[in-house]
Short mmCIF file of C-alpha atoms and ligand atoms in Angstrom, two decimals:
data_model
loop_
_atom_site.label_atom_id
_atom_site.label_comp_id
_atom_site.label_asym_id
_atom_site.label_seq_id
_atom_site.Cartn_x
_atom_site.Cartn_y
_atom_site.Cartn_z
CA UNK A 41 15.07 -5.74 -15.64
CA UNK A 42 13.07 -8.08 -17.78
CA UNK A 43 9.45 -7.50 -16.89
CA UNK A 44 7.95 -9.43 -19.19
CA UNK A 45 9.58 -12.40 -17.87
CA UNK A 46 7.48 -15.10 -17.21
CA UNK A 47 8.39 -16.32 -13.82
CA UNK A 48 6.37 -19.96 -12.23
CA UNK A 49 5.35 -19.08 -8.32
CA UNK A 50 3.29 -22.10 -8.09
CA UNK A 51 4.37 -24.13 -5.21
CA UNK A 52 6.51 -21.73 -3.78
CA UNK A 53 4.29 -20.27 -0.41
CA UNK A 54 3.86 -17.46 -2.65
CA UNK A 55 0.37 -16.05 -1.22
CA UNK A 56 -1.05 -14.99 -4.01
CA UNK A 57 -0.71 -17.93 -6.27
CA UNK A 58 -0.89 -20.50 -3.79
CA UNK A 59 -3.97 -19.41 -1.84
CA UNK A 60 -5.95 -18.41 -4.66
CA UNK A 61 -8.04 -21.71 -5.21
CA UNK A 62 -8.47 -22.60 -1.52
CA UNK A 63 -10.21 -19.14 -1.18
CA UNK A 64 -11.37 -18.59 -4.27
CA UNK A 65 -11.61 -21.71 -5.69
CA UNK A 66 -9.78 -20.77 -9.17
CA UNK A 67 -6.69 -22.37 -10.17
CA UNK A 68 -3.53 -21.47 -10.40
CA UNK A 69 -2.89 -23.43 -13.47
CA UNK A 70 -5.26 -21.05 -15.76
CA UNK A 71 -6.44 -18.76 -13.11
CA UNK A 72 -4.94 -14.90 -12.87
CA UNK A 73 -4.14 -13.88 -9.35
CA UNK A 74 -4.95 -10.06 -9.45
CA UNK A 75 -5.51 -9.94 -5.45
CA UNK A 76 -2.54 -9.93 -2.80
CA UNK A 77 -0.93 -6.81 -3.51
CA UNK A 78 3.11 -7.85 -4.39
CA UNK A 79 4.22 -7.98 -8.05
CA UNK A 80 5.12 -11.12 -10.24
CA UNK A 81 8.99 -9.52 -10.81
CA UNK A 82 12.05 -10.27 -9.25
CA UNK A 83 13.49 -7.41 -7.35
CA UNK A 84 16.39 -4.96 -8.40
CA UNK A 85 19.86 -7.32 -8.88
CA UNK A 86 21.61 -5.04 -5.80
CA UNK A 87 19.07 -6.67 -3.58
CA UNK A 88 19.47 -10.49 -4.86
CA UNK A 89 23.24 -9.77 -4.44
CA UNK A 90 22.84 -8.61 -0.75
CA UNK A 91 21.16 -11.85 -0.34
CA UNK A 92 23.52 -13.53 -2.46
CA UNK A 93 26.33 -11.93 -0.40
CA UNK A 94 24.59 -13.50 3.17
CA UNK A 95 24.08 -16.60 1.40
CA UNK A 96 27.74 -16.53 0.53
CA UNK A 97 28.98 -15.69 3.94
CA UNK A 98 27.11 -18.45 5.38
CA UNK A 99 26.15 -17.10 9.19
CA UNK A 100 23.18 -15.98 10.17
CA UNK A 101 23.66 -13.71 13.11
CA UNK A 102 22.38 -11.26 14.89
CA UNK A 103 22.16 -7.81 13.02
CA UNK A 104 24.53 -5.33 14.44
CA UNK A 105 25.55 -1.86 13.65
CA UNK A 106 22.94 0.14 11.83
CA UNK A 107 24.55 3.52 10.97
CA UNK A 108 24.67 2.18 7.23
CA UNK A 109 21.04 1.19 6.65
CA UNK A 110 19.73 4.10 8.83
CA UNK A 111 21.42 6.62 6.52
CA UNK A 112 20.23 4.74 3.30
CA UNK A 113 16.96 5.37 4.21
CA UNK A 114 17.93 9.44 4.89
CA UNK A 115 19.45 9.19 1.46
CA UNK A 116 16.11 8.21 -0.57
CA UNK A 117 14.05 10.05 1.37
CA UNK A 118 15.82 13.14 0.43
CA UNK A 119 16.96 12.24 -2.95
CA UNK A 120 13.42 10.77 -4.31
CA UNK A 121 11.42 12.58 -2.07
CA UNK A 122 12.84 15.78 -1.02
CA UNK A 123 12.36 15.30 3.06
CA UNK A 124 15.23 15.33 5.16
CA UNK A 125 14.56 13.22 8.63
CA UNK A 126 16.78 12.56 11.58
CA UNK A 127 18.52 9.46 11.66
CA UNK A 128 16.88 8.84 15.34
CA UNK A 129 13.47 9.20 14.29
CA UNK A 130 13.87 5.95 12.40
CA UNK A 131 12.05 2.71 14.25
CA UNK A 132 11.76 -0.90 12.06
CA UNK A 133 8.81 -2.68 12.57
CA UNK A 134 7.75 -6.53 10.88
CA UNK A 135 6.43 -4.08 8.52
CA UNK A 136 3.79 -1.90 8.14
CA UNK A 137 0.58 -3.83 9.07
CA UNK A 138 3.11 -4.48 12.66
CA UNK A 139 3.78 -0.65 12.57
CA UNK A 140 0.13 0.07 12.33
CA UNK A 141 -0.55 -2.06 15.46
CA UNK A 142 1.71 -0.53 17.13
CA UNK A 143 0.88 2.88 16.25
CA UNK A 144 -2.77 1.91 17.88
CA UNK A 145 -1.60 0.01 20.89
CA UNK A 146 1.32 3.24 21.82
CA UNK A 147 -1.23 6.28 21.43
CA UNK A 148 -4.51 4.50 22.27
CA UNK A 149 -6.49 2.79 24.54
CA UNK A 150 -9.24 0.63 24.25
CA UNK A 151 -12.58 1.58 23.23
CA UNK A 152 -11.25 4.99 21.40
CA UNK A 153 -12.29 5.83 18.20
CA UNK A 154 -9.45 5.74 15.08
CA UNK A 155 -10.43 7.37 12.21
CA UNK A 156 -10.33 6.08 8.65
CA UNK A 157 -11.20 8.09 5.22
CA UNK A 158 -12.84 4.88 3.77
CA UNK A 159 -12.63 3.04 1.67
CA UNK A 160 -8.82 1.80 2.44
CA UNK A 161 -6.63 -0.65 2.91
CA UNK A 162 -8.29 -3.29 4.93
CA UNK A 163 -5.48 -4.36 7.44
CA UNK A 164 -6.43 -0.88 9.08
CA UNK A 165 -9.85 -1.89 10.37
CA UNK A 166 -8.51 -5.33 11.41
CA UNK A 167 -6.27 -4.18 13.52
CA UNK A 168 -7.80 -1.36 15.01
CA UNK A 169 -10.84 -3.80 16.05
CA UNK A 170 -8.59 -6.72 17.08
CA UNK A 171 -7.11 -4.52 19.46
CA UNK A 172 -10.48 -3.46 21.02
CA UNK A 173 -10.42 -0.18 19.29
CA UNK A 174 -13.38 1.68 17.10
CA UNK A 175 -13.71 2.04 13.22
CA UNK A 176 -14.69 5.90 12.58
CA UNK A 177 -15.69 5.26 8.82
CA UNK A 178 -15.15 8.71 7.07
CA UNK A 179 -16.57 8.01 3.59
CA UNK A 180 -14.52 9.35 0.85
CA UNK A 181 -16.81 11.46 -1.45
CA UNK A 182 -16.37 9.92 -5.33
CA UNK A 183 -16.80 13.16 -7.59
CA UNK A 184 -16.25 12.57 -11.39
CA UNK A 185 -15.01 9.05 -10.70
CA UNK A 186 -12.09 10.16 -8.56
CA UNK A 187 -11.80 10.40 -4.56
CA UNK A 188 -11.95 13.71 -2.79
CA UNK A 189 -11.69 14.79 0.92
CA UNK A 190 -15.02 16.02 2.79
CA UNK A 191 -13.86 17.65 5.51
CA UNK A 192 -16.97 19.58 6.56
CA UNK A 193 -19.00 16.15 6.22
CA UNK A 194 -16.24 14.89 8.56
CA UNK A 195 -16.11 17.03 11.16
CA UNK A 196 -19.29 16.77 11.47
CA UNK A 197 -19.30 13.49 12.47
CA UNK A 198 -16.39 13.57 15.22
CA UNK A 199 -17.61 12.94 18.46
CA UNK A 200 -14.42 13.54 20.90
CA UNK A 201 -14.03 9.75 21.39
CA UNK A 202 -11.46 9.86 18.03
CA UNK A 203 -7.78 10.01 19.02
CA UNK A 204 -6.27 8.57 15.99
CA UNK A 205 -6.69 9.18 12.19
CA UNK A 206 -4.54 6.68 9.87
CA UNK A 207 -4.39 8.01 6.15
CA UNK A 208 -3.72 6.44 3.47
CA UNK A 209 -1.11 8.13 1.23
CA UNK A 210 -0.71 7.81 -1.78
CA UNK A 211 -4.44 6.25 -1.58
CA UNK A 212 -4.79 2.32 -1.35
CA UNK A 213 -7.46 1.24 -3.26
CA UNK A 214 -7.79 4.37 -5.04
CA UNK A 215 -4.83 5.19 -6.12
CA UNK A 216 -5.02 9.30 -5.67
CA UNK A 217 -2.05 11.07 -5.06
CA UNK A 218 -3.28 13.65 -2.47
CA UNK A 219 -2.07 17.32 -3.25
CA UNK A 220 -1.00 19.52 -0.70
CA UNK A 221 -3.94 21.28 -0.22
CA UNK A 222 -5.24 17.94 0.52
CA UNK A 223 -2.98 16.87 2.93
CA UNK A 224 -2.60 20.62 4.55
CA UNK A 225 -6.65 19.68 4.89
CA UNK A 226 -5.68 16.54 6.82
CA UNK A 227 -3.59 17.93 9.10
CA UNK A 228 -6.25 20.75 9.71
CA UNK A 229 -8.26 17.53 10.83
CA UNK A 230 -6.23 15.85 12.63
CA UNK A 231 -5.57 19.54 15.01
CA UNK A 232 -9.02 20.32 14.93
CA UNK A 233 -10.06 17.27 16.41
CA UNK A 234 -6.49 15.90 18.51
CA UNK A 235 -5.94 13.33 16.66
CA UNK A 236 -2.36 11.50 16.64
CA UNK A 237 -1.85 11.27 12.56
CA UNK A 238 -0.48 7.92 11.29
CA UNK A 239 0.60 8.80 7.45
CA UNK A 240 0.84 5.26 5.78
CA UNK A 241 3.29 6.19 2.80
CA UNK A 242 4.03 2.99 1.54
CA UNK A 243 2.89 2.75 -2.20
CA UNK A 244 5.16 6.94 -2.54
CA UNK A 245 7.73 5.60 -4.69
CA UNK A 246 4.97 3.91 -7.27
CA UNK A 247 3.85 7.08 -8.33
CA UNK A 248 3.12 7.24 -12.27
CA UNK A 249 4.17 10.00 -14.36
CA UNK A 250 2.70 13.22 -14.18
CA UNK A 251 2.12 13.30 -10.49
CA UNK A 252 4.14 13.77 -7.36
CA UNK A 253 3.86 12.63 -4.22
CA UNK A 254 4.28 14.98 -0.88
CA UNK A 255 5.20 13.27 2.28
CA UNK A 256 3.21 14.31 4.83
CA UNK A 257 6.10 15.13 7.24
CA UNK A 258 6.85 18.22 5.25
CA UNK A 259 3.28 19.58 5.80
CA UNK A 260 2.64 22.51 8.29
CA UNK A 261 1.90 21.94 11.67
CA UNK A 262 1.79 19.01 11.64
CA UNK A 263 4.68 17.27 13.08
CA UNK A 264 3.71 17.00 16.52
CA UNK A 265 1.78 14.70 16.29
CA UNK A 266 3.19 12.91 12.97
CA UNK A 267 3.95 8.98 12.61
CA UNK A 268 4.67 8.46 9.06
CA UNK A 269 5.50 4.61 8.04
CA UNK A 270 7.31 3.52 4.92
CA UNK A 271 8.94 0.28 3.54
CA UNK A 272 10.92 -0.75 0.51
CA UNK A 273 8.58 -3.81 0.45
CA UNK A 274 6.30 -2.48 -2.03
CA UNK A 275 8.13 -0.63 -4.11
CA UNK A 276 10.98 -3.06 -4.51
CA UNK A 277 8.79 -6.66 -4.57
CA UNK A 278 10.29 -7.82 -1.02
CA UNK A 279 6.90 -7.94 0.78
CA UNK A 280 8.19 -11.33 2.39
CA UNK A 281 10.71 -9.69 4.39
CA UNK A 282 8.08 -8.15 6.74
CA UNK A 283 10.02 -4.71 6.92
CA UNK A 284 9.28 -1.26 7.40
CA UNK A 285 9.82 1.84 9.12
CA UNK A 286 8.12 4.28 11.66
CA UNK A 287 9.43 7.49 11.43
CA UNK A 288 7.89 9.69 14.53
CA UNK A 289 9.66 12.78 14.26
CA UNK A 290 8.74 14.16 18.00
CA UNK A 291 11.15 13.12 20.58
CA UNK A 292 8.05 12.75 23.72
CA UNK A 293 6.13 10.59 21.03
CA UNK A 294 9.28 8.80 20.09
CA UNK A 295 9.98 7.87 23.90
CA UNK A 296 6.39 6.53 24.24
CA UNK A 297 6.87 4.18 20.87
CA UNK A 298 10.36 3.30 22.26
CA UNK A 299 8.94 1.77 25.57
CA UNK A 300 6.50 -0.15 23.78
CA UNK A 301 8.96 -1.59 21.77
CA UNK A 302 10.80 -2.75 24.61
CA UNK A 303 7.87 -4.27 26.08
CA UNK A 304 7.10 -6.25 23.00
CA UNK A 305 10.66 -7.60 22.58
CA UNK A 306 10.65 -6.03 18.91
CA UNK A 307 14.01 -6.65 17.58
CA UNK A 308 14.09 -6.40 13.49
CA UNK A 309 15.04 -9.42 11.19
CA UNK A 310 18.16 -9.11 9.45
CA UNK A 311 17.17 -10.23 5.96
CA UNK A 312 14.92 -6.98 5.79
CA UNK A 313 17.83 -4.81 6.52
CA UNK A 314 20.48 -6.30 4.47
CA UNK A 315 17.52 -6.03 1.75
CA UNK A 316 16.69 -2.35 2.82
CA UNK A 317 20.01 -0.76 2.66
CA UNK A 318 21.01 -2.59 -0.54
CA UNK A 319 17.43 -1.12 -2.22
CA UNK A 320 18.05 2.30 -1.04
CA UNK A 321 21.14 3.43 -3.28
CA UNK A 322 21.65 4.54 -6.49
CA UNK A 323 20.56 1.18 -8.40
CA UNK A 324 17.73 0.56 -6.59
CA UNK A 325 16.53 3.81 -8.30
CA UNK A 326 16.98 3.39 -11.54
CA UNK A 327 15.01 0.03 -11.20
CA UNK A 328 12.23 1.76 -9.74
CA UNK A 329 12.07 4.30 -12.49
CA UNK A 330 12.18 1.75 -14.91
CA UNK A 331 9.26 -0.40 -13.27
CA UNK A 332 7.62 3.07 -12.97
CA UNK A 333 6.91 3.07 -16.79
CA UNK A 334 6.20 -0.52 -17.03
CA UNK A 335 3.63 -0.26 -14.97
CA UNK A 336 2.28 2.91 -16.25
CA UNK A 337 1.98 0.86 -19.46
CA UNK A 338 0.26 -2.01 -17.61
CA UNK A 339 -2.15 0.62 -16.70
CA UNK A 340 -3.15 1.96 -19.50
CA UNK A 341 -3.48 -1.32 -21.48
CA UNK A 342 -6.07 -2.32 -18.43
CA UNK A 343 -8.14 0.81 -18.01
CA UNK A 344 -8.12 1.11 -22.07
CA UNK A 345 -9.66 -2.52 -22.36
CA UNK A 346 -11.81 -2.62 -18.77
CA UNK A 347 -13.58 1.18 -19.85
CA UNK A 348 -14.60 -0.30 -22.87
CA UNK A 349 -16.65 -2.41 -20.98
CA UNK A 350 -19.98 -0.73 -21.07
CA UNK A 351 -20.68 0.21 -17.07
CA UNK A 352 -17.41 -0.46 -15.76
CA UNK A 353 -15.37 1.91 -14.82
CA UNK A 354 -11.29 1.48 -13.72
CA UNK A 355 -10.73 5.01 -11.63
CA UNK A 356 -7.43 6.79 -12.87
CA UNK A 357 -4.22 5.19 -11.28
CA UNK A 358 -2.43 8.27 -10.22
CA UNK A 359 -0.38 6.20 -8.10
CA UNK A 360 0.00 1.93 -6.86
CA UNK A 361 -0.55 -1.22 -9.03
CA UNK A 362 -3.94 -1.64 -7.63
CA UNK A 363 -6.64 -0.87 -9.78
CA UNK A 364 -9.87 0.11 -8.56
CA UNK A 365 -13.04 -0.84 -10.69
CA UNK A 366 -16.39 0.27 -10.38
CA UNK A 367 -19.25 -2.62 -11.67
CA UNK A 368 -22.19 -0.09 -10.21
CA UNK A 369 -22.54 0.84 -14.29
CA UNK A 370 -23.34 -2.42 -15.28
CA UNK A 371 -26.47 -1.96 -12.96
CA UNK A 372 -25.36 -6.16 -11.45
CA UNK A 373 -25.78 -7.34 -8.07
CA UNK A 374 -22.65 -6.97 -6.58
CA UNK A 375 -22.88 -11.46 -6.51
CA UNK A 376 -23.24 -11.01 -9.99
CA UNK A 377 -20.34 -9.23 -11.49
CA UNK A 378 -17.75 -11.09 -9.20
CA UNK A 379 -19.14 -14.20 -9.71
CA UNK A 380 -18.19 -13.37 -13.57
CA UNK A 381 -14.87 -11.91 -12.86
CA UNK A 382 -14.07 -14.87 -10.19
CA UNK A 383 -16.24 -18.04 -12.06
CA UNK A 384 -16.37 -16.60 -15.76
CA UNK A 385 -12.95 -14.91 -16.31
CA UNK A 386 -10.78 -17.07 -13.67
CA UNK A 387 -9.28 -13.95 -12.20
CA UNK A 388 -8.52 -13.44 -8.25
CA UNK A 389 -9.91 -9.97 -7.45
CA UNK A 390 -9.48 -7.99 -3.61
CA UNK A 391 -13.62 -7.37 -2.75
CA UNK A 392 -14.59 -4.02 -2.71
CA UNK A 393 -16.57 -3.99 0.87
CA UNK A 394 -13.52 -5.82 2.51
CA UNK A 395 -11.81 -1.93 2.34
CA UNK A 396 -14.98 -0.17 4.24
CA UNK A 397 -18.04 2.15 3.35
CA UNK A 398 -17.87 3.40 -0.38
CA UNK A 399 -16.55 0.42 -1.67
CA UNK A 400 -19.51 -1.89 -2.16
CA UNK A 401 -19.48 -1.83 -5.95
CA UNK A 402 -15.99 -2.10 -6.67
CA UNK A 403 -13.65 -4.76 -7.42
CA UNK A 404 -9.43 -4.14 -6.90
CA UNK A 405 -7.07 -5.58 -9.48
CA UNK A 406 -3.30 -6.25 -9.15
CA UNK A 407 -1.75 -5.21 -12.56
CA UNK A 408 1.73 -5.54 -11.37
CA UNK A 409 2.61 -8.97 -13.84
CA UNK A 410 3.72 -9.37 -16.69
CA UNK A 411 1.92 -7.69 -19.60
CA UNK A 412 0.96 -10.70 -21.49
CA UNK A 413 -0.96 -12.02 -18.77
CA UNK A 414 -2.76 -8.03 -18.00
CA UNK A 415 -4.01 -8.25 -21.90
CA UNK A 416 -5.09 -12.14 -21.31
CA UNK A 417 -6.87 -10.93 -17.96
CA UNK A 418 -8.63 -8.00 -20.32
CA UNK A 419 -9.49 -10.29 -22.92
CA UNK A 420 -11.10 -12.87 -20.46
CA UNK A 421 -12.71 -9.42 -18.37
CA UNK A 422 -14.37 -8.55 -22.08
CA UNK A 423 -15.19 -11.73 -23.09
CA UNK A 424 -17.35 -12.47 -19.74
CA UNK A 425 -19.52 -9.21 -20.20
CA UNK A 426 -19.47 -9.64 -24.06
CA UNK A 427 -23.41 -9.83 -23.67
CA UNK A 428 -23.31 -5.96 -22.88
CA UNK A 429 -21.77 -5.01 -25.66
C1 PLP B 81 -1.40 0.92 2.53
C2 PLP B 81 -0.72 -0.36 2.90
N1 PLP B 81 -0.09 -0.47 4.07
C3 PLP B 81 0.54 -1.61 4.44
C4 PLP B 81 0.56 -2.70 3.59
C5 PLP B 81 1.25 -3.96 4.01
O1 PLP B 81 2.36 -3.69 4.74
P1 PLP B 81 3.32 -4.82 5.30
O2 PLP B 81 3.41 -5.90 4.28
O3 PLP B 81 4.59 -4.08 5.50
O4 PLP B 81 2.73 -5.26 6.60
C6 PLP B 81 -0.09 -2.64 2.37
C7 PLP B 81 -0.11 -3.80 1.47
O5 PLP B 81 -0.76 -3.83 0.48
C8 PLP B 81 -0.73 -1.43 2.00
O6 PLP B 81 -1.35 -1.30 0.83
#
């Protein structure tokens, strides 16, 4: 569990390193990839052994058998999280942008309206529109830097032609944990106006200290009409493996996502169970809660050196590695301030307007590396706006 390690991805179809320059155009040889959202450390040693231990045995098979990884996943859930779900509520999807797409194509048709508390986690809106489906933007409102829920703002703009809502939770690129009065709000929503709620809970185990996260499943009235997705991609640096889970705890819904499946020819990859079951356990935990207060350090080394910035403003990371940084201070054209982070400081940032309404100002930055190279991306972030010092 050495963090600070210093690990070369250069060359190795690593996404974030090796697409930064031809989209960017900044180098990975002293450029900072801050952008795709997986993290610069190797994952917990039980899940390189379960590797290992395929490696070892040499065959490649089919998977078979899933009693053990189906009941790793009730045993986090309940231990981390305190939720207790049915074995058979369980589905694996290529992941979660796959379990999204799925969620849309099963309890959708074409031209409805899904609903999305922007801004958010851009894979949302691409799928929704690539499957013929509308964005409902539901601006987030931004009180005292953080993100709050504006229900009455909302409701006012439902039209009848929503059937789906897809939250984000915890909060992707704004890193709020939502309380329960929060989510009980949500799920007030989603009744009010029948929509099918698709929870997207896969940043819940990178929750920093001081705040807990609910899952959504454990909500009032809710579960009717409940999908709520998780992986041990992002929490355990296996993003590659394209696995995650849909967990649809009523049995009607369940039958409609199970036909769908079939008619797809979905059939999960074995690497991301192996790797799944193997995170899950009693290891995998302690790892997490180690990485937990790395990156809380991370964190606070970023948002200490980026506030004193006069302008900019990094909004409190109650949860994720993503932090989300507000230039509107600095009073720049939007061209302007990322052309200095991007040009001036060499740094690979997510674009704010890429995640929807509310985020034209902001720029999203992947603090989960090594520390060194946080501080270096702090010291180059100062250095470009020294002049507004
Ligand atoms: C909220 C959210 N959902 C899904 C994903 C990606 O999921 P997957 O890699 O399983 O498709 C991300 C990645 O950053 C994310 O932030």
């Amino acid at each position: 569990m050495n963090f600070d390690e210093i690990i070369d991805r250069v060359g190795t179809h690593s996404s974030k390193w090796d697409m930064m320059e031809p989209i960017y155009g900044v180098s990975p040889k002293d450029g900072i990839p801050m952008w795709v959202a997986d993290m610069d450390f190797r994952p917990p040693q039980c899940v390189s052994d379960a590797i290992k231990a395929m490696h070892d045995h040499g065959i490649y098979g089919y998977y078979g058998d899933d009693r053990a990884y189906r009941a790793s996943i009730q045993w986090w859930m309940k231990e981390r999280h305190g939720w207790t779900l049915e074995k058979d509520a369980i589905f694996t999807t290529h992941g979660l942008v796959n379990g999204t797409a799925m969620c849309v194509d099963t309890f959708t048709q074409p031209g409805d309206g899904v609903v999305l508390f922007t801004p958010v986690y851009h894979a949302f809106a691409r799928v929704i529109k690539a499957a013929g489906r509308e964005v409902v933007e539901c601006p987030l409102a931004l009180e005292a830097g953080k993100y709050r829920m504006d229900f009455d703002a909302w409701d006012a703009q439902m039209t009848g032609r929503e059937k789906m809502l897809i939250l984000c939770s915890p909060h992707n690129p704004g890193g709020r944990v939502w309380t329960s009065d929060e989510l009980q709000g949500v799920a007030d929503f989603a009744r009010r106006h029948d929509l099918v709620l698709v929870s997207d809970e896969i940043h819940h185990d990178l929750v920093m200290p001081g705040h807990r996260h609910i899952p959504m499943a454990t909500i009032d009235g809710i579960e009717d009409r409940l999908i709520m997705m998780t992986a041990t991609t992002k929490t355990f640096n296996i993003a590659g493996s394209h696995t995650g889970n849909v967990i649809i705890p009523n049995a009607e819904m369940r039958a409609r996502f199970t036909a769908r499946v079939a008619a797809m020819g979905l059939s999960a990859n074995s690497f991301g169970l192996f790797m799944t079951e193997a995170a899950y356990s009693p290891q995998g935990a302690a790892w997490v809660d180690a990485l937990i207060l790395y990156l809380d350090g991370n964190r606070k080394l970023f948002d200490e050196g980026v506030n004193a910035i006069p302008g900019v403003r990094s909004m409190p990371l109650e949860s994720t590695y993503l932090a989300w940084v507000d230039f509107s201070g600095t009073g720049m054209p939007r061209e302007e301030f990322t052309n200095r982070v991007e040009s001036g400081a060499r740094i690979a940032v997510n674009h704010g307007p890429t995640f929807g309404k509310g985020g034209e100002n902001f720029l999203r930055f992947n603090i989960a590396t090594p520390r060194s190279r946080v501080a270096e991306a702090v010291t180059r972030l100062q250095n470009t706006f020294a002049d507004l010092q």
